[in-house]
XYZ file of C-alpha atoms in Angstrom:
654
model
C 35.302 -56.212 30.078
C 31.977 -58.324 29.318
C 32.873 -59.102 25.883
C 36.108 -60.198 26.558
C 33.913 -63.071 29.106
C 32.246 -64.190 26.915
C 34.799 -64.615 24.436
C 36.774 -66.776 27.422
C 33.301 -68.869 27.796
C 32.992 -69.443 24.291
C 36.544 -70.462 23.655
C 36.561 -73.191 26.328
C 33.021 -74.755 24.977
C 35.113 -75.289 22.109
C 37.210 -76.170 22.575
C 35.480 -78.842 24.861
C 32.870 -79.685 22.497
C 35.883 -80.750 20.214
C 37.461 -82.599 22.846
C 33.868 -84.281 23.529
C 32.963 -85.065 20.107
C 36.572 -86.632 19.493
C 36.035 -89.185 22.303
C 32.169 -90.449 21.129
C 33.235 -89.691 17.884
C 31.591 -92.896 16.099
C 31.391 -93.261 12.092
C 27.820 -94.673 10.673
C 27.432 -93.893 6.678
C 23.385 -92.777 6.970
C 21.110 -93.754 3.839
C 19.384 -91.195 3.926
C 21.768 -88.507 3.935
C 23.493 -89.865 1.385
C 20.442 -89.766 -1.241
C 20.149 -86.379 -0.005
C 23.769 -85.385 -1.445
C 22.735 -87.376 -4.431
C 19.761 -85.550 -5.147
C 21.498 -81.968 -4.295
C 24.662 -83.977 -6.281
C 21.998 -83.697 -9.331
C 21.021 -80.079 -8.886
C 24.462 -78.542 -8.191
C 25.094 -80.508 -11.830
C 22.156 -79.121 -13.727
C 22.393 -75.577 -11.579
C 26.118 -75.213 -12.834
C 26.074 -76.643 -16.362
C 23.327 -74.099 -16.928
C 25.510 -71.142 -15.515
C 28.931 -72.955 -17.405
C 26.604 -72.524 -20.626
C 25.233 -68.584 -19.876
C 28.522 -67.948 -18.786
C 30.361 -68.778 -21.530
C 27.670 -67.313 -24.906
C 28.136 -64.277 -22.168
C 32.136 -64.075 -22.759
C 32.565 -64.854 -25.985
C 29.643 -62.411 -27.338
C 31.450 -59.951 -26.028
C 35.203 -60.966 -27.418
C 33.573 -61.639 -30.234
C 32.745 -58.141 -30.540
C 36.253 -56.896 -29.228
C 37.416 -59.039 -32.052
C 35.487 -56.585 -34.791
C 36.121 -53.452 -32.942
C 38.647 -52.085 -35.586
C 42.219 -52.138 -36.178
C 44.952 -53.267 -34.052
C 44.831 -50.470 -31.574
C 41.379 -49.992 -31.256
C 41.421 -53.861 -30.598
C 43.737 -53.890 -27.611
C 41.202 -50.701 -26.043
C 38.530 -53.257 -26.494
C 40.127 -55.922 -25.029
C 41.205 -53.721 -21.905
C 37.152 -53.062 -22.024
C 37.038 -56.489 -21.756
C 39.130 -57.531 -18.772
C 37.127 -54.556 -17.132
C 34.288 -56.458 -17.521
C 34.794 -59.873 -16.644
C 37.074 -58.086 -13.407
C 33.669 -56.490 -12.509
C 31.305 -59.311 -13.585
C 32.981 -62.039 -11.700
C 35.968 -61.375 -10.402
C 40.126 -62.884 -12.163
C 39.939 -65.232 -9.430
C 42.956 -67.947 -10.497
C 44.928 -67.736 -14.502
C 43.184 -65.057 -16.586
C 44.594 -64.196 -19.837
C 43.221 -62.134 -22.831
C 45.317 -61.648 -25.980
C 45.153 -60.836 -29.511
C 47.980 -63.064 -31.891
C 48.897 -62.302 -35.827
C 48.201 -64.535 -39.079
C 51.030 -66.341 -37.637
C 49.560 -67.374 -34.722
C 52.356 -65.228 -32.455
C 50.685 -63.517 -29.676
C 51.086 -59.711 -30.306
C 49.482 -58.557 -27.086
C 48.839 -59.730 -24.315
C 46.709 -58.524 -20.824
C 47.375 -61.147 -17.991
C 45.946 -60.781 -14.199
C 46.443 -63.934 -11.657
C 48.509 -66.937 -12.289
C 49.826 -65.948 -16.124
C 49.044 -69.489 -18.543
C 49.870 -70.377 -21.454
C 53.729 -70.381 -23.384
C 53.612 -68.724 -26.540
C 54.110 -71.401 -28.561
C 51.894 -73.950 -26.300
C 48.610 -71.716 -27.347
C 47.175 -73.101 -30.747
C 47.608 -76.499 -32.623
C 47.434 -77.897 -36.019
C 43.909 -78.759 -35.025
C 42.776 -75.574 -33.881
C 44.683 -73.362 -35.841
C 42.858 -74.852 -39.221
C 39.606 -73.752 -37.854
C 40.553 -70.754 -37.218
C 42.425 -70.353 -40.627
C 39.025 -71.645 -42.211
C 37.150 -68.822 -40.406
C 35.584 -70.935 -37.206
C 35.721 -69.971 -34.115
C 37.048 -72.315 -31.301
C 35.628 -72.849 -27.482
C 37.435 -75.317 -25.270
C 39.789 -76.958 -22.920
C 43.388 -75.376 -23.212
C 45.949 -77.743 -25.242
C 47.847 -80.154 -22.930
C 51.279 -79.214 -22.701
C 49.498 -75.929 -22.228
C 47.929 -77.220 -18.144
C 50.711 -79.713 -18.129
C 51.958 -78.112 -14.856
C 48.885 -76.499 -14.081
C 46.930 -78.121 -11.258
C 44.614 -80.725 -11.943
C 41.794 -78.808 -10.191
C 41.632 -76.303 -12.226
C 39.328 -75.630 -14.809
C 41.129 -74.049 -17.928
C 38.936 -72.925 -21.224
C 40.406 -70.879 -23.912
C 38.104 -68.710 -26.682
C 39.276 -68.353 -29.767
C 38.053 -66.045 -32.828
C 39.246 -65.383 -36.356
C 39.782 -62.033 -37.486
C 39.610 -61.449 -40.616
C 40.211 -57.680 -42.690
C 38.768 -57.576 -46.535
C 38.332 -60.707 -46.872
C 41.917 -61.654 -45.492
C 42.353 -63.989 -42.264
C 44.118 -61.092 -39.871
C 45.071 -62.719 -36.535
C 43.460 -64.339 -33.535
C 42.166 -62.591 -30.541
C 41.745 -65.423 -27.419
C 40.890 -65.683 -24.027
C 42.207 -68.615 -21.042
C 40.887 -68.513 -17.820
C 40.123 -70.664 -14.967
C 36.095 -69.635 -15.842
C 34.652 -72.309 -13.134
C 37.057 -70.787 -9.915
C 33.315 -69.802 -8.749
C 31.866 -73.374 -8.393
C 35.513 -74.737 -8.234
C 37.164 -76.725 -4.874
C 35.764 -75.385 -1.845
C 36.269 -77.043 1.740
C 33.891 -76.924 5.194
C 36.840 -76.444 7.983
C 34.803 -78.952 9.778
C 34.330 -82.700 10.365
C 31.540 -82.415 8.111
C 33.618 -82.262 5.148
C 33.116 -82.464 1.131
C 35.013 -81.019 -1.543
C 34.322 -80.112 -4.426
C 35.921 -79.978 -7.858
C 34.629 -79.714 -11.606
C 35.822 -78.971 -15.270
C 35.019 -78.884 -18.846
C 36.658 -80.699 -21.904
C 35.247 -81.824 -25.473
C 32.534 -84.324 -25.343
C 34.156 -87.284 -27.720
C 36.683 -89.578 -26.015
C 38.443 -90.178 -28.889
C 40.075 -86.625 -28.387
C 41.326 -88.082 -25.496
C 44.427 -90.679 -25.083
C 43.062 -94.642 -23.505
C 44.908 -93.966 -20.392
C 44.070 -90.622 -19.169
C 41.559 -89.248 -16.360
C 39.353 -87.448 -19.192
C 39.514 -90.701 -21.358
C 38.363 -92.996 -18.136
C 34.809 -90.335 -16.855
C 33.930 -90.115 -20.414
C 33.310 -94.361 -21.098
C 31.940 -93.752 -17.320
C 29.965 -91.192 -18.496
C 28.674 -93.420 -21.632
C 24.989 -92.353 -22.425
C 23.835 -90.692 -19.047
C 21.157 -87.790 -19.281
C 22.177 -84.789 -18.930
C 22.309 -84.101 -14.574
C 22.283 -87.463 -13.842
C 24.956 -88.805 -11.271
C 27.256 -91.810 -10.731
C 28.330 -92.671 -7.921
C 32.573 -94.155 -7.628
C 33.004 -95.254 -4.543
C 33.102 -91.439 -2.116
C 32.755 -89.396 -4.945
C 29.984 -88.915 -6.980
C 30.318 -87.558 -10.165
C 28.450 -85.740 -12.654
C 27.958 -85.209 -15.900
C 25.977 -82.116 -18.365
C 26.852 -81.726 -22.294
C 25.993 -79.082 -24.356
C 27.151 -77.488 -28.078
C 28.292 -74.647 -28.527
C 28.270 -73.915 -32.097
C 29.383 -77.528 -33.621
C 31.532 -77.666 -30.602
C 30.335 -80.797 -28.139
C 31.423 -80.360 -24.809
C 30.918 -81.519 -21.169
C 30.869 -79.974 -17.546
C 32.500 -82.869 -15.443
C 30.526 -82.352 -11.493
C 32.555 -84.669 -8.701
C 31.895 -84.832 -5.208
C 33.336 -86.010 -2.443
C 30.433 -87.390 -0.648
C 31.158 -87.985 3.507
C 27.862 -88.383 5.524
C 29.466 -88.666 9.238
C 26.764 -89.153 12.493
C 28.463 -89.150 15.868
C 26.355 -89.456 19.101
C 27.076 -88.937 22.795
C 25.819 -91.845 24.074
C 28.369 -92.076 26.607
C 26.934 -88.714 28.297
C 23.438 -89.342 28.760
C 22.158 -85.516 29.370
C 24.261 -84.484 26.726
C 22.669 -86.431 24.358
C 18.991 -84.952 26.099
C 20.343 -81.705 26.262
C 21.886 -81.708 22.867
C 19.949 -78.641 21.596
C 20.705 -76.582 24.057
C 24.673 -77.388 24.536
C 24.598 -77.353 20.719
C 22.596 -74.010 20.242
C 24.915 -72.232 24.173
C 27.712 -71.034 21.622
C 25.201 -69.232 19.318
C 23.399 -67.683 21.768
C 26.881 -66.568 23.874
C 27.798 -65.088 19.782
C 24.820 -62.675 19.719
C 25.626 -61.766 22.512
C 29.013 -60.838 21.273
C 27.907 -59.358 18.898
C 25.613 -56.528 20.398
C 28.413 -56.196 22.877
C 30.585 -55.785 19.902
C 28.061 -53.092 18.380
C 27.501 -51.142 21.279
C 30.758 -50.696 21.179
C 31.586 -49.498 17.278
C 28.609 -47.739 18.211
C 30.315 -45.428 20.899
C 33.749 -45.360 18.491
C 32.132 -44.006 15.593
C 30.560 -41.345 17.816
C 33.432 -40.679 19.515
C 35.096 -40.224 16.176
C 32.346 -38.602 14.157
C 32.305 -35.738 17.874
C 36.503 -35.557 16.679
C 35.897 -34.833 13.358
C 33.306 -32.599 13.528
C 35.282 -30.406 15.679
C 38.365 -29.987 14.142
C 35.925 -28.993 11.105
C 34.453 -26.369 13.150
C 37.853 -25.227 13.636
C 39.352 -25.798 10.515
C 36.916 -23.395 9.083
C 37.112 -20.704 11.777
C 40.364 -20.836 11.329
C 39.189 -20.368 6.763
C 37.033 -17.677 7.585
C 39.562 -16.221 9.320
C 42.396 -16.396 6.553
C 38.874 -15.397 4.147
C 38.761 -12.377 5.820
C 42.366 -11.293 7.261
C 43.821 -11.219 3.407
C 44.600 -7.710 1.717
C 42.263 -8.735 -1.392
C 39.132 -8.604 -3.053
C 37.803 -11.939 -2.527
C 33.984 -12.362 -3.798
C 32.127 -16.115 -5.069
C 29.108 -15.832 -7.398
C 26.799 -17.680 -9.762
C 27.355 -17.589 -13.300
C 24.615 -15.094 -13.767
C 26.683 -12.541 -11.663
C 25.207 -13.085 -8.271
C 27.120 -12.818 -4.778
C 26.539 -15.528 -2.989
C 29.862 -14.838 -0.260
C 32.070 -12.103 0.143
C 35.266 -11.085 2.704
C 34.847 -8.214 4.650
C 37.675 -5.945 2.349
C 35.164 -6.332 -0.853
C 31.570 -5.811 1.229
C 33.738 -2.105 2.606
C 33.167 -0.893 -0.908
C 29.167 -0.653 -0.318
C 30.478 1.587 2.481
C 27.746 -0.248 4.643
C 25.352 -1.740 1.305
C 25.425 -5.698 1.903
C 26.427 -7.193 -1.321
C 25.452 -10.935 -0.617
C 22.485 -11.305 -3.264
C 23.339 -7.838 -5.122
C 25.024 -8.578 -8.859
C 28.619 -8.342 -9.978
C 28.012 -7.335 -13.096
C 26.678 -4.322 -12.085
C 30.259 -3.518 -10.264
C 32.427 -4.424 -12.603
C 32.683 -1.183 -16.046
C 33.812 -3.704 -18.879
C 31.450 -5.982 -18.618
C 31.733 -7.230 -22.067
C 34.320 -8.255 -21.321
C 34.500 -9.268 -18.379
C 31.398 -11.338 -19.215
C 33.744 -12.860 -21.933
C 36.344 -14.350 -18.889
C 33.414 -16.010 -16.658
C 32.780 -17.409 -20.070
C 36.677 -18.384 -20.507
C 36.690 -19.424 -16.453
C 33.481 -21.683 -16.803
C 34.743 -23.767 -19.996
C 37.961 -23.981 -19.045
C 38.184 -23.802 -14.928
C 40.355 -21.052 -14.771
C 41.290 -17.682 -16.860
C 44.592 -15.544 -17.561
C 44.154 -13.349 -15.223
C 43.207 -9.049 -16.159
C 42.113 -6.383 -15.233
C 38.953 -3.991 -15.203
C 37.619 -1.297 -12.963
C 35.622 -2.300 -10.132
C 32.667 0.867 -8.924
C 32.395 0.964 -5.544
C 28.932 2.943 -3.963
C 31.803 6.233 -3.622
C 34.871 5.396 -5.650
C 36.604 3.085 -8.352
C 39.574 0.799 -7.784
C 41.793 -0.668 -10.897
C 42.072 -4.250 -10.018
C 43.940 -7.495 -11.585
C 41.047 -10.496 -11.192
C 41.763 -13.919 -10.806
C 38.794 -16.611 -10.722
C 38.650 -20.551 -10.838
C 35.289 -22.121 -11.021
C 34.365 -24.024 -7.321
C 31.570 -26.657 -6.834
C 29.080 -26.021 -4.427
C 26.431 -28.007 -3.185
C 27.034 -29.782 -5.639
C 26.501 -27.050 -8.460
C 29.309 -24.240 -10.421
C 30.104 -20.933 -8.832
C 32.779 -18.676 -9.594
C 35.241 -17.478 -7.127
C 37.723 -13.924 -7.617
C 40.496 -12.468 -5.984
C 40.712 -9.308 -6.872
C 44.348 -7.287 -6.685
C 44.233 -3.681 -6.283
C 46.547 -2.502 -8.487
C 45.354 1.756 -7.664
C 48.767 2.070 -5.869
C 50.490 0.591 -8.344
C 48.575 2.434 -11.092
C 49.881 5.769 -9.535
C 53.553 4.795 -9.068
C 53.345 3.837 -12.366
C 52.130 6.918 -13.875
C 54.412 8.883 -11.423
C 57.144 6.843 -12.494
C 56.451 7.335 -15.918
C 56.491 10.834 -16.149
C 59.705 10.765 -14.246
C 60.969 9.001 -17.201
C 59.011 11.686 -19.665
C 61.284 14.358 -17.584
C 64.362 12.762 -17.773
C 63.941 12.270 -21.146
C 62.801 15.709 -21.917
C 66.530 17.371 -19.859
C 68.200 15.319 -22.511
C 66.021 16.804 -25.542
C 66.889 19.762 -24.057
C 70.427 19.853 -23.935
C 70.500 18.889 -27.620
C 67.880 21.587 -28.518
C 70.658 23.712 -27.673
C 73.230 22.262 -30.425
C 70.387 22.180 -32.258
C 68.862 25.179 -32.622
C 71.917 27.457 -32.551
C 72.297 25.882 -35.806
C 69.257 26.921 -37.160
C 69.751 30.308 -36.166
C 72.938 29.938 -37.797
C 71.722 29.176 -41.272
C 68.570 31.846 -40.838
C 71.575 34.070 -40.818
C 73.326 33.190 -43.575
C 70.184 32.943 -46.127
C 69.917 36.737 -44.646
C 72.931 37.846 -45.073
C 72.836 36.493 -49.451
C 69.703 38.085 -49.212
C 70.576 41.260 -48.386
C 73.824 40.860 -51.164
C 71.663 39.444 -53.930
C 69.331 41.419 -56.107
C 65.530 41.943 -55.768
C 65.557 39.573 -57.604
C 66.680 36.889 -55.477
C 65.127 37.841 -52.595
C 61.738 35.173 -53.031
C 64.531 32.236 -52.785
C 66.022 33.074 -49.789
C 62.841 33.941 -47.923
C 61.583 30.213 -48.760
C 64.687 28.931 -48.146
C 64.368 30.492 -44.487
C 60.646 29.426 -44.578
C 61.915 25.876 -45.172
C 64.170 26.007 -41.905
C 61.522 27.228 -39.873
C 58.870 24.775 -40.913
C 61.603 22.144 -40.121
C 61.891 24.430 -36.429
C 58.203 24.317 -36.223
C 58.022 20.347 -36.986
C 60.719 19.682 -34.632
C 59.738 22.228 -31.709
C 55.572 19.959 -32.344
C 56.878 16.593 -32.030
C 58.742 17.595 -28.043
C 55.649 19.342 -27.300
C 53.450 16.204 -28.209
C 56.119 13.650 -26.220
C 56.118 16.331 -23.155
C 52.350 17.449 -22.721
C 49.850 15.235 -20.310
C 48.301 13.164 -23.353
C 46.179 11.493 -20.867
C 43.120 8.927 -22.692
C 44.182 10.705 -26.261
C 43.952 7.609 -28.316
C 44.359 8.687 -32.274
C 43.850 5.574 -34.992
C 46.207 6.138 -37.501
C 49.559 4.498 -39.542
C 51.170 2.247 -37.430
C 54.327 3.275 -39.348
C 54.030 6.848 -38.618
C 53.890 6.126 -34.878
C 56.266 4.945 -34.776
C 58.450 6.908 -37.592
C 57.193 9.891 -34.966
C 58.944 8.295 -32.047
C 62.210 6.996 -33.748
C 62.759 10.350 -34.410
C 62.563 11.211 -30.489
C 65.026 7.628 -30.306
C 67.532 9.419 -31.557
C 68.012 12.413 -29.705
C 68.506 10.613 -26.244
C 70.517 7.877 -27.354
C 74.083 8.384 -26.956
C 76.168 9.616 -30.059
C 77.657 5.950 -30.217
C 74.633 4.150 -31.179
C 72.837 4.033 -34.137
C 69.453 3.089 -34.808
C 68.057 1.364 -38.101
C 64.424 1.574 -39.214
C 63.102 -0.709 -41.985
C 59.383 -0.319 -42.655
C 57.945 -3.136 -44.325
C 54.018 -2.763 -42.604
C 52.234 -0.546 -45.142
C 49.705 1.355 -44.358
C 47.834 -0.883 -41.340
C 45.677 1.666 -38.690
C 46.451 1.235 -34.698
C 44.464 2.922 -32.113
C 47.653 3.932 -29.539
C 49.224 7.333 -28.155
C 52.018 8.865 -28.997
C 53.403 9.500 -25.768
C 53.302 5.808 -24.962
C 54.190 4.409 -28.334
C 57.191 6.986 -27.678
C 57.850 6.452 -24.074
C 58.039 2.181 -24.574
C 60.325 2.501 -27.670
C 62.930 4.501 -25.579
C 62.800 2.360 -23.138
C 63.410 -0.609 -25.269
C 66.394 1.180 -26.908
C 68.097 2.879 -23.489
C 67.984 -0.799 -22.582
C 69.330 -1.677 -25.694
C 71.789 0.569 -25.912
C 73.059 -0.402 -21.923
C 73.169 -4.284 -23.260
C 75.820 -3.042 -25.493
C 78.161 -0.970 -23.568
C 76.958 2.451 -25.621
C 77.897 1.147 -28.852
C 76.368 0.175 -31.503
C 73.006 -0.449 -33.776
C 69.943 -1.090 -32.670
C 67.792 -2.589 -35.551
C 63.734 -1.084 -35.093
C 61.518 -2.760 -37.839
C 57.237 -2.703 -38.106
C 55.674 -5.551 -40.283
C 52.923 -7.461 -40.222
C 51.968 -10.270 -38.873
C 48.864 -12.679 -39.808
C 47.209 -14.665 -36.874
C 43.990 -16.327 -37.110
C 42.477 -13.860 -35.022
C 43.300 -11.093 -37.386
C 46.340 -8.939 -38.189
C 48.065 -7.361 -35.957
C 51.466 -4.378 -36.667
C 54.839 -5.528 -35.076
C 57.616 -3.060 -33.792
C 60.917 -5.080 -33.208
C 63.498 -3.959 -31.565
C 66.075 -5.762 -31.170
C 70.796 -5.494 -30.537
C 74.000 -7.464 -30.366
C 74.528 -6.555 -26.938
C 74.686 -9.581 -24.262
C 71.291 -11.305 -24.480
C 69.191 -12.244 -21.307
C 70.361 -15.015 -18.372
C 67.656 -18.045 -19.266
C 67.467 -17.368 -15.112
C 66.639 -14.091 -15.838
C 63.950 -14.430 -18.370
C 61.114 -15.268 -16.248
C 61.609 -11.870 -14.050
C 62.473 -8.865 -16.656
C 58.233 -7.842 -16.448
C 58.767 -7.300 -12.672
C 58.487 -3.983 -10.930
C 61.667 -2.638 -9.577
C 63.842 -6.404 -10.839
C 67.006 -4.686 -12.226
C 69.877 -6.186 -13.351
C 71.796 -2.696 -13.459
C 72.627 -2.591 -10.026
C 72.531 1.396 -8.637
C 71.786 2.752 -12.301
C 68.600 0.654 -13.073
C 65.094 1.724 -11.720
C 63.877 -2.054 -12.251
C 59.932 -0.322 -14.119
C 61.636 0.144 -17.467
C 60.400 -3.405 -18.956
C 57.430 -3.044 -16.870
C 56.723 0.207 -18.482
C 56.847 -1.645 -21.646
C 54.620 -4.186 -21.431
C 51.968 -1.744 -19.269
C 51.649 0.228 -22.098
C 51.293 -2.339 -24.908
C 48.387 -3.983 -22.800
C 46.815 -0.996 -22.022
C 46.526 -0.434 -25.750
C 45.002 -4.197 -25.807
C 48.346 -5.482 -27.769
C 50.476 -8.200 -26.570
C 54.511 -8.051 -25.842
C 56.992 -11.067 -27.408
C 60.908 -11.808 -26.271
C 63.692 -13.569 -27.972
C 66.832 -13.848 -26.280
C 70.283 -16.008 -26.773
C 73.322 -15.099 -23.942
C 75.851 -13.491 -25.785
C 73.803 -13.237 -28.919
C 71.624 -9.955 -28.238
C 67.727 -9.371 -27.231
C 64.617 -8.844 -30.076
C 61.379 -7.120 -28.321
C 58.467 -7.927 -30.330
C 55.393 -5.450 -29.636
C 52.521 -6.524 -31.442
C 49.048 -4.552 -31.947
C 46.020 -5.807 -33.622
C 44.908 -3.983 -36.336
C 41.723 -0.998 -36.207
C 40.037 -0.509 -38.962
């Protein structure tokens, strides 16, 4: 309330002061004040001239460096940097254009700020072009055609630098701007008034027409020394000449000089106490400023309290969220030191405090985890990876998603770990169920196969009974061959059905696939054929026969379903060379309906199926997990109506 009262008093005082001043205004030229103005103008001319010399020298040197930055792209990039420099150092007041012309003086590209200046055809005349073609730069005013429609008070200046490439004229880098805006044309909105303008022209009267303003000013200058002042009516005109290279320039400084004095002879009391009268607004302004500062401080204090309460509320909210998320969440430094974790992660230690502990001691695959940490530090995040996380009493299989975060201006790693233990159990249960289903299918065919085997043995035995003793060995050898085939058949079935947990072998990749193909053929419909082509050679891989067989069975069953239970499945093996080694590739290709694009992103998700009641949605998920467990990769190529190809890639093992 006090603030508004003071504002009201201040406004009334100003209004009354203006009225009194208007009534008693009396103009008279103050000779002493005028002399001070002349002295000030002289100092301003010299100061402004030196400022302009420094400004031209600094900007021309940087423009020259941009002109020889390299090819056209590098020059334009350097001009962008030059524009940023001018904006930061001086500000783009008024008009500013910088650009690149080709050897025919046509503009290739330009950057403008503020008022657009100089149409393309009016930048260079024959005189300037001749200088540039001779390898000389140009610093001076723009052409009259360029500035014809601009304010006369603006000081337009042009820099032009010829660009040569292998001693051949390449083009011109130029700048056109009102560089004197910082000292040009300012007005004080008071009864004390002055207007200052300045311009830069060539210091050669013959360069201008006799009826032009610049010619008249140069004639007025005559042989005055730099910084001297000529009074013309109410104007003070100063001149400052300087050379830039072989070009002589002249800064012309024009100042309208009005010195008005007034008194209050009609009001003796006001005249006697005018110091107090005219200082009272300043006192009121100081009081107003103090009250405003108090008001602002109160407002800032209130805002700070509100924001602090809001931040505390958000912190509690996120802390609650941090604790209730059903994942293991841990924040640690690059060396593994744990900074913070949620309650679920702490439960792994059964009452122990994980803060300050090292997470590397809780990860089984330490080398692979260290590689993941280095990738996160380098790239900011990493592809989710599976690890064994050991607690005090148990260990769990987790999928770790990690990213880099800033903590007190230092990098730290935030990891969210998803427990895969239940998923692994479910996957293993489904895997065993699939094996039982396949074994059931195989058992149905085994009856027919063994019936044929027994018939062949019976036939050979009958022939042996009817033959002489010399032929008995031949028939016995045939019987043994039949029995060896039956034994091999039983061995392949047993190797698939028995528990093969963690039984990895290193052998030829094609041997794994060949054994699996024999098993696959026995579980597919009679109208589905498997065509196997091997081009992989003897490259070896580390794998499990049962897992390879299971993956191939799942892929071939999907292919059979896609073809409607009729057609040919093409199974092939080959070697592919990657930048990081050789890979054994297993391809399964069908001629079925293909995978629609909108389904492609979901095919590996557990329980996702397009077979309605017939599918479980775990077939391809199992294939992918088997491949990843053996350190491999999986890829798919498919088009609707043209079939699908799955490719499993396993790295070579020595």
